[in-house]
Coordinates of C-alpha atoms and ligand atoms in Angstrom, one line a residue:
M1 CA 33.5 37.1 6.4
S2 CA 33.2 33.7 7.9
M3 CA 35.5 30.9 6.9
I4 CA 34.6 27.2 6.6
I5 CA 37.2 24.4 6.4
L6 CA 36.5 21.1 4.8
R7 CA 38.6 18.3 6.2
G8 CA 39.2 15.1 4.3
R9 CA 41.3 13.3 1.8
V10 CA 41.8 15.9 -1.0
L11 CA 42.6 15.0 -4.6
S12 CA 42.9 17.5 -7.5
F13 CA 44.7 17.5 -10.8
V14 CA 47.3 19.8 -12.2
S15 CA 47.8 18.2 -15.6
E16 CA 46.6 15.4 -17.8
P17 CA 47.9 12.0 -16.4
Q18 CA 50.1 10.4 -19.0
A19 CA 50.4 6.9 -17.4
L20 CA 48.7 4.7 -14.8
D21 CA 51.0 6.0 -12.1
D22 CA 51.7 9.5 -13.2
A23 CA 51.9 11.0 -9.7
S24 CA 53.1 14.4 -11.1
S25 CA 49.6 15.0 -12.6
Y26 CA 47.8 15.3 -9.3
R27 CA 48.1 16.6 -5.7
Y28 CA 46.8 14.3 -3.0
I29 CA 46.6 15.2 0.7
E30 CA 45.8 12.4 3.1
D31 CA 44.5 14.7 5.9
G32 CA 43.7 17.8 4.0
A33 CA 42.0 21.1 4.7
I34 CA 40.2 23.2 2.1
S35 CA 39.6 26.7 3.5
I36 CA 36.6 28.6 1.9
I37 CA 35.5 32.2 2.2
D38 CA 32.6 33.6 0.2
G39 CA 32.3 30.6 -2.0
K40 CA 35.9 30.6 -3.1
I41 CA 38.8 28.4 -2.0
V42 CA 41.4 30.5 -0.2
A43 CA 43.8 27.8 0.9
V44 CA 44.5 24.1 0.5
G45 CA 47.0 22.1 2.5
D46 CA 47.6 19.7 5.4
F47 CA 44.9 20.0 8.1
D48 CA 47.7 20.3 10.7
A49 CA 49.0 23.4 9.1
A50 CA 45.7 25.1 8.5
A51 CA 44.8 28.4 10.2
V52 CA 41.6 27.1 11.8
G53 CA 40.9 30.1 14.1
D54 CA 37.2 30.3 14.6
A55 CA 36.4 28.7 11.2
E56 CA 33.6 26.1 11.1
V57 CA 35.3 22.7 10.4
I58 CA 33.3 20.1 8.5
D59 CA 35.0 16.7 8.8
H60 CA 34.5 14.4 5.8
R61 CA 37.2 11.9 6.7
P62 CA 37.6 9.1 5.5
H63 CA 36.0 10.3 2.3
L64 CA 37.7 11.8 -0.7
I65 CA 37.1 15.4 -1.7
V66 CA 37.5 16.2 -5.4
P67 CA 36.4 19.1 -7.6
G68 CA 32.7 19.0 -8.6
F69 CA 32.0 17.1 -11.7
I70 CA 31.5 18.8 -15.0
D71 CA 29.1 17.5 -17.7
T72 CA 29.9 19.1 -21.1
H73 CA 26.8 18.0 -23.1
L74 CA 23.2 17.2 -22.1
H75 CA 19.6 18.2 -22.8
Y76 CA 17.7 19.3 -19.7
V77 CA 14.5 19.2 -21.7
Q78 CA 15.0 15.4 -22.2
S79 CA 15.0 14.6 -18.5
Q80 CA 11.6 12.9 -18.7
M81 CA 12.4 10.9 -21.9
I82 CA 15.5 8.9 -20.8
A83 CA 14.9 5.3 -21.7
S84 CA 12.7 5.9 -24.7
Y85 CA 12.8 2.7 -26.9
A86 CA 14.2 3.4 -30.3
G87 CA 16.5 1.8 -32.8
S88 CA 18.7 4.7 -33.7
L89 CA 19.1 8.5 -33.6
L90 CA 16.8 9.8 -36.3
E91 CA 13.9 7.6 -35.3
W92 CA 14.5 8.5 -31.6
L93 CA 14.5 12.2 -32.4
N94 CA 11.3 12.1 -34.5
T95 CA 9.4 9.7 -32.3
Y96 CA 10.1 11.0 -28.8
T97 CA 12.4 14.0 -28.7
F98 CA 10.6 16.4 -31.0
V99 CA 7.4 15.6 -29.2
E100 CA 8.8 15.9 -25.7
E101 CA 10.5 19.2 -26.3
Q102 CA 7.3 20.9 -27.5
K103 CA 6.1 20.9 -23.9
F104 CA 8.7 23.5 -22.9
S105 CA 6.9 26.4 -24.5
Q106 CA 4.8 26.3 -21.2
Q107 CA 6.7 28.2 -18.5
G108 CA 5.2 26.1 -15.7
H109 CA 6.4 22.9 -17.2
A110 CA 9.9 24.3 -18.0
T111 CA 10.3 25.6 -14.4
A112 CA 9.2 22.3 -12.9
V113 CA 11.5 20.1 -15.0
A114 CA 14.4 22.6 -14.6
S115 CA 14.1 22.2 -10.8
A116 CA 14.0 18.4 -11.0
F117 CA 16.9 18.5 -13.4
Y118 CA 19.1 20.5 -11.1
D119 CA 18.2 18.2 -8.1
E120 CA 19.4 15.3 -10.3
L121 CA 22.7 17.0 -11.2
I122 CA 23.4 17.7 -7.6
R123 CA 22.5 14.3 -6.4
N124 CA 25.1 13.0 -8.9
G125 CA 27.8 15.4 -8.0
T126 CA 27.6 17.5 -11.1
T127 CA 28.2 21.2 -10.3
T128 CA 28.6 22.6 -13.8
A129 CA 26.9 21.4 -17.0
V130 CA 26.4 22.6 -20.6
A131 CA 22.8 22.0 -21.6
Y132 CA 20.6 22.4 -24.6
C133 CA 17.2 23.9 -23.8
S134 CA 14.3 23.6 -26.2
S135 CA 13.6 26.1 -29.0
A136 CA 11.2 28.0 -26.7
P137 CA 12.8 31.0 -24.9
A138 CA 10.7 30.1 -21.8
S139 CA 12.8 26.9 -21.4
V140 CA 16.0 29.0 -21.3
D141 CA 14.6 31.4 -18.8
A142 CA 13.7 28.4 -16.5
Y143 CA 17.1 26.9 -16.9
F144 CA 19.1 30.0 -16.0
A145 CA 16.7 31.2 -13.3
E146 CA 17.1 27.9 -11.5
A147 CA 20.9 28.0 -11.9
E148 CA 20.9 31.5 -10.4
K149 CA 18.8 30.4 -7.5
R150 CA 21.3 27.7 -6.7
N151 CA 24.4 29.8 -7.5
M152 CA 25.7 27.3 -10.0
L153 CA 28.0 27.9 -12.9
M154 CA 25.8 26.6 -15.8
I155 CA 26.1 27.0 -19.5
G156 CA 23.3 26.6 -22.0
G157 CA 21.1 28.0 -24.7
K158 CA 18.0 27.9 -26.8
V159 CA 18.1 25.3 -29.5
M160 CA 17.8 26.8 -33.0
M161 CA 16.0 24.6 -35.5
D162 CA 14.1 25.8 -38.5
R163 CA 13.3 22.7 -40.6
N164 CA 12.9 18.9 -40.5
A165 CA 10.9 19.0 -37.2
P166 CA 7.3 19.6 -36.2
E167 CA 6.2 23.2 -36.9
A168 CA 5.5 23.9 -33.2
L169 CA 9.2 23.3 -32.4
C170 CA 10.7 25.2 -35.3
D171 CA 11.8 28.8 -35.2
T172 CA 13.0 30.7 -38.3
A173 CA 16.4 32.0 -39.2
Q174 CA 15.3 35.5 -38.1
S175 CA 13.4 34.5 -34.9
G176 CA 16.1 32.1 -33.9
Y177 CA 18.6 34.9 -34.2
D178 CA 16.4 37.4 -32.4
D179 CA 15.4 35.1 -29.5
S180 CA 19.0 34.0 -29.0
K181 CA 20.3 37.6 -29.0
A182 CA 17.7 38.6 -26.4
L183 CA 18.6 35.6 -24.2
I184 CA 22.3 36.3 -24.4
A185 CA 21.5 39.9 -23.2
R186 CA 19.4 38.5 -20.4
W187 CA 21.5 35.6 -19.2
H188 CA 25.1 35.6 -20.4
G189 CA 27.4 36.7 -17.5
R190 CA 24.4 37.1 -15.1
G191 CA 25.4 35.4 -11.8
R192 CA 27.4 32.4 -12.9
G193 CA 25.5 31.8 -16.1
L194 CA 27.1 31.6 -19.5
Y195 CA 25.4 31.3 -22.8
A196 CA 25.9 28.7 -25.5
I197 CA 24.6 29.6 -29.0
S198 CA 23.0 26.3 -30.0
P199 CA 22.1 25.3 -33.6
R200 CA 20.8 21.8 -33.0
F201 CA 22.6 20.2 -36.0
A202 CA 22.9 20.6 -39.8
I203 CA 19.7 18.6 -40.5
T204 CA 17.4 20.9 -38.6
S205 CA 19.0 24.2 -39.7
T206 CA 18.7 25.8 -43.1
P207 CA 21.7 27.5 -44.6
A208 CA 19.9 30.8 -43.8
Q209 CA 19.8 29.8 -40.1
L210 CA 23.5 28.8 -40.1
R211 CA 24.3 32.2 -41.7
A212 CA 22.3 33.9 -38.9
T213 CA 24.2 31.8 -36.4
Q214 CA 27.5 32.8 -37.9
A215 CA 26.5 36.5 -37.4
L216 CA 25.5 35.8 -33.8
V217 CA 28.8 34.0 -33.1
A218 CA 30.7 36.9 -34.6
E219 CA 28.8 39.4 -32.5
H220 CA 29.2 37.4 -29.3
P221 CA 32.7 35.8 -29.4
D222 CA 32.7 35.2 -25.7
C223 CA 29.7 32.9 -25.9
Y224 CA 30.0 29.2 -26.4
V225 CA 28.7 27.4 -29.5
Q226 CA 27.3 23.9 -29.3
T227 CA 26.0 21.5 -31.8
H228 CA 26.0 17.8 -32.9
L229 CA 28.5 16.3 -35.3
S230 CA 28.9 12.9 -36.9
E231 CA 26.9 10.7 -34.5
N232 CA 25.2 8.3 -36.9
Q233 CA 25.6 7.2 -40.5
A234 CA 22.1 8.1 -41.6
E235 CA 22.5 11.5 -40.0
I236 CA 25.8 12.0 -41.9
S237 CA 24.2 11.0 -45.2
L238 CA 21.2 13.3 -44.8
S239 CA 23.5 16.2 -43.7
M240 CA 25.5 15.9 -46.9
Q241 CA 22.4 15.8 -49.0
L242 CA 21.2 19.0 -47.4
Y243 CA 24.7 20.7 -47.8
P244 CA 26.1 19.2 -51.0
D245 CA 28.6 22.0 -51.4
S246 CA 30.4 21.3 -48.2
S247 CA 33.3 18.8 -48.3
D248 CA 32.1 16.7 -45.4
Y249 CA 29.9 17.1 -42.2
T250 CA 32.6 19.1 -40.3
G251 CA 32.9 21.2 -43.4
I252 CA 29.3 22.4 -43.0
Y253 CA 30.1 24.0 -39.7
E254 CA 33.5 25.1 -40.9
D255 CA 31.9 26.9 -43.9
F256 CA 29.6 28.9 -41.6
G257 CA 32.5 29.9 -39.3
L258 CA 31.1 28.0 -36.3
L259 CA 34.3 26.2 -35.3
G260 CA 36.6 27.7 -32.6
P261 CA 38.0 27.0 -29.1
K262 CA 34.6 27.7 -27.5
T263 CA 32.7 25.2 -29.8
L264 CA 31.5 22.0 -28.3
L265 CA 30.6 19.2 -30.8
G266 CA 28.6 16.3 -29.4
H267 CA 29.6 12.8 -30.4
C268 CA 32.3 13.1 -33.2
I269 CA 32.3 9.4 -33.8
H270 CA 32.7 8.9 -37.6
L271 CA 35.1 11.6 -38.5
S272 CA 37.6 11.4 -41.5
H273 CA 41.2 12.4 -41.2
R274 CA 40.5 15.8 -42.8
E275 CA 37.7 16.4 -40.3
T276 CA 39.8 15.6 -37.2
G277 CA 42.5 17.9 -38.6
V278 CA 40.0 20.7 -38.8
L279 CA 38.9 20.2 -35.3
A280 CA 42.5 20.2 -34.1
E281 CA 43.3 23.4 -36.1
T282 CA 40.3 25.3 -34.9
G283 CA 40.5 24.1 -31.2
A284 CA 36.9 22.9 -31.3
V285 CA 36.1 20.3 -28.6
A286 CA 34.9 16.8 -29.5
V287 CA 32.5 15.6 -26.7
F288 CA 32.5 11.9 -25.9
C289 CA 29.0 10.7 -24.8
P290 CA 29.5 7.0 -24.1
T291 CA 26.1 6.0 -22.5
S292 CA 24.2 7.8 -25.4
N293 CA 26.4 6.3 -28.1
L294 CA 25.9 2.8 -26.8
F295 CA 22.1 3.3 -26.1
L296 CA 21.4 4.7 -29.6
G297 CA 23.9 2.3 -31.2
S298 CA 25.7 5.2 -32.7
G299 CA 29.3 3.9 -32.5
L300 CA 32.5 3.8 -30.5
F301 CA 34.3 7.1 -29.9
D302 CA 38.0 6.9 -31.0
R303 CA 39.6 8.8 -28.2
E304 CA 43.2 7.8 -29.0
R305 CA 43.0 8.9 -32.7
L306 CA 41.5 12.3 -31.8
C307 CA 44.1 12.8 -29.0
Q308 CA 46.9 11.9 -31.3
Q309 CA 45.7 14.4 -33.9
G310 CA 45.5 17.1 -31.2
V311 CA 41.8 17.4 -30.8
R312 CA 40.5 18.7 -27.5
I313 CA 38.1 16.3 -25.8
G314 CA 35.2 16.6 -23.3
L315 CA 33.1 13.9 -21.6
A316 CA 29.4 14.1 -21.1
T317 CA 26.2 12.2 -20.2
D318 CA 24.0 13.5 -23.2
I319 CA 20.8 13.1 -21.2
G320 CA 18.3 11.9 -22.6
G321 CA 20.0 9.9 -25.3
G322 CA 22.4 9.1 -22.4
T323 CA 21.0 6.8 -19.8
S324 CA 22.3 8.2 -16.5
F325 CA 22.9 11.6 -14.9
S326 CA 25.9 10.1 -13.1
M327 CA 29.3 11.0 -14.4
L328 CA 30.6 7.9 -12.6
R329 CA 28.2 5.7 -14.6
T330 CA 29.5 7.7 -17.7
L331 CA 33.1 6.8 -16.8
D332 CA 32.1 3.1 -16.5
E333 CA 30.6 3.1 -20.0
A334 CA 33.5 5.2 -21.4
Y335 CA 36.0 2.6 -20.0
K336 CA 34.1 -0.2 -21.8
V337 CA 33.8 1.7 -25.1
L338 CA 37.5 2.3 -25.0
Q339 CA 38.2 -1.4 -24.1
L340 CA 36.3 -2.4 -27.3
R341 CA 38.6 0.0 -29.2
G342 CA 41.7 -1.6 -27.6
Q343 CA 42.3 1.7 -25.7
R344 CA 42.7 2.3 -21.9
L345 CA 41.2 4.8 -19.5
T346 CA 43.3 4.9 -16.4
P347 CA 41.5 5.8 -13.1
F348 CA 43.5 9.0 -12.8
N349 CA 42.8 10.0 -16.4
A350 CA 39.1 9.2 -15.7
F351 CA 38.8 11.6 -12.8
Y352 CA 41.0 14.2 -14.6
M353 CA 38.3 14.1 -17.4
L354 CA 35.5 14.7 -15.0
T355 CA 37.2 17.7 -13.4
L356 CA 40.2 19.6 -14.8
G357 CA 39.9 18.0 -18.2
N358 CA 36.3 19.1 -18.7
A359 CA 37.1 22.5 -17.2
R360 CA 39.8 22.9 -19.8
A361 CA 37.4 21.8 -22.5
L362 CA 35.2 24.7 -21.4
S363 CA 38.2 27.1 -21.1
L364 CA 37.4 27.5 -17.4
E365 CA 40.6 26.2 -15.9
G366 CA 41.3 28.4 -12.8
T367 CA 37.6 29.0 -12.2
I368 CA 36.3 25.4 -11.7
G369 CA 37.7 21.9 -11.9
T370 CA 40.6 22.2 -9.5
I371 CA 40.9 22.6 -5.7
A372 CA 43.2 25.6 -5.6
P373 CA 43.1 29.1 -4.1
G374 CA 41.0 31.3 -6.3
C375 CA 38.8 28.5 -7.7
A376 CA 35.1 28.2 -6.8
A377 CA 34.4 25.9 -3.9
D378 CA 32.4 23.6 -6.1
L379 CA 33.3 20.2 -4.6
V380 CA 32.2 16.6 -4.3
V381 CA 32.7 14.3 -1.4
L382 CA 33.1 10.7 -2.5
D383 CA 32.4 7.5 -0.6
A384 CA 33.9 4.5 -2.4
A385 CA 32.2 2.0 0.0
A386 CA 28.7 3.4 -0.4
T387 CA 27.0 0.1 -1.2
P388 CA 27.5 -3.3 0.3
S389 CA 29.2 -4.6 -2.9
M390 CA 31.5 -1.6 -3.0
A391 CA 32.4 -1.9 0.7
L392 CA 33.2 -5.6 0.1
R393 CA 35.5 -4.6 -2.8
M394 CA 37.0 -1.7 -1.0
A395 CA 38.0 -4.0 1.9
T396 CA 40.7 -5.4 -0.5
A397 CA 41.8 -2.0 -2.0
T398 CA 44.9 -0.4 -0.7
R399 CA 45.9 2.2 -3.2
L400 CA 44.3 5.5 -4.4
D401 CA 44.1 4.4 -8.0
E402 CA 42.2 1.3 -6.9
E403 CA 39.7 3.4 -4.9
L404 CA 39.2 5.6 -8.0
F405 CA 38.7 2.6 -10.2
V406 CA 36.1 1.1 -7.9
L407 CA 34.3 4.5 -7.9
Q408 CA 34.4 4.8 -11.7
T409 CA 33.3 1.2 -12.2
M410 CA 30.8 0.6 -9.4
G411 CA 29.8 4.1 -8.3
D412 CA 26.7 6.1 -8.9
D413 CA 24.7 8.8 -7.0
R414 CA 25.0 6.7 -3.8
S415 CA 28.7 7.4 -3.8
I416 CA 28.2 11.1 -3.7
A417 CA 28.3 11.7 0.1
E418 CA 28.0 15.5 -0.2
V419 CA 28.2 18.3 -2.8
Y420 CA 29.3 21.9 -2.3
V421 CA 28.2 24.6 -4.6
A422 CA 30.2 27.8 -4.1
G423 CA 31.0 26.6 -0.6
A424 CA 27.4 25.8 0.4
R425 CA 26.2 22.3 1.1
A426 CA 23.9 21.3 -1.8
K427 CA 23.2 17.6 -1.6
S428 CA 22.2 17.1 2.0
T429 CA 20.0 20.2 1.7
L430 CA 18.0 19.0 -1.3
G431 CA 14.3 18.7 -0.6
G432 CA 12.1 15.8 -1.8
L433 CA 11.6 12.2 -1.3
F434 CA 14.9 10.9 -2.6
A435 CA 17.3 13.6 -1.2
Ligands
LIG1 N1 21.4 15.3 -32.7 C1 20.5 16.3 -32.8 N2 19.7 16.5 -31.7 C2 20.1 15.5 -30.9 C3 19.7 15.1 -29.6 O1 18.8 15.7 -29.0 N3 20.3 14.1 -29.0 C4 21.3 13.4 -29.7 N4 21.9 12.4 -29.0 N5 21.7 13.7 -30.9 C5 21.1 14.7 -31.5
LIG2 ZN1 23.0 16.0 -27.6

């Protein structure tokens, strides 16, 4: 068993930062060593104290090494439709999304896009993501096969949708159930893959399909559940027309037993007090998708209100409603959304969200999201002076929180100097023109 040691400035969180200068929430080592054997971190500490022996030492100084970024909601099948010009959600879905996703019944197309999608994740420092595939099982096979090839911890699933979409994209309550069940058997727990049962949203699922989903969730309680909730006013109105017996939009998913600690709910912008209370009670996660919410004009996520009510929160790109694969760009937009709400996002809290915060949202603390013995060596090396304007700004920065704030405000894929997936270099080994 050979050991590698990454040398650099090491930052990892142990709890959620409660204030701008909450130093108890993180561990920072100025000249740190991360020792890795077989893809796992075995030791972290000062480089001077590390047992180097005959280990290979890779020196990343003066860069910052943090846990790999985690993206808790995106659609890999929308990689080629980012920047599609539409006024709002339902028009965007009908005009572009439901057309684009039909291409993924072809295995060759799915495989090619999956490969490009993973390249893009890595280029941007994202080492774990939770994705929607299309309704075609072939798209799920391509998604997990590529993850397995790259040894990445990836979560995803087949979208279930049996109405209000083109026929070629629709399954049925029975086929959605059967296909999902077969895919869970094939992919959940294989390599680092984990399955997410994925009814798209209330508008595109009949009550019969949500009943079938409920059965699937009961039969596979260790799988994730992902769907969309309360993104847009027209979406909310139509959902309530389709489910008149439910008390509100959240009530639809509640009535079908779909809310629990492994449930990820994209958007959650326009929730009532009762609805946030239900999310808090069930432990379901509200996923903040700032670039998408701004691009589609959906609204401003009220992070403070949800936090105060005890709702768990994740952060995500929501490609392709979202406009960038970069979790740093996502932080920049998140900051601005919260500014408009009169709320703050401190630099430490921002990087907590990308790493330990999102790991907790996925109930994966101790596996990913921290630099600690026993965790996967999924890591990102950050260069806060990657562009001339960043270098100019960094010349005046003296503190760690300033450096983080420059990264979250000005950073993008160019600030990702290197990425490690299970201890192996992943960015510098990418093929292709832009690697
Ligand atoms: N609601 C249902 N499907 C989608 C989707 O693909 N993207 C977004 N942003 N919202 C949705
Ligand atoms: Zn989405």
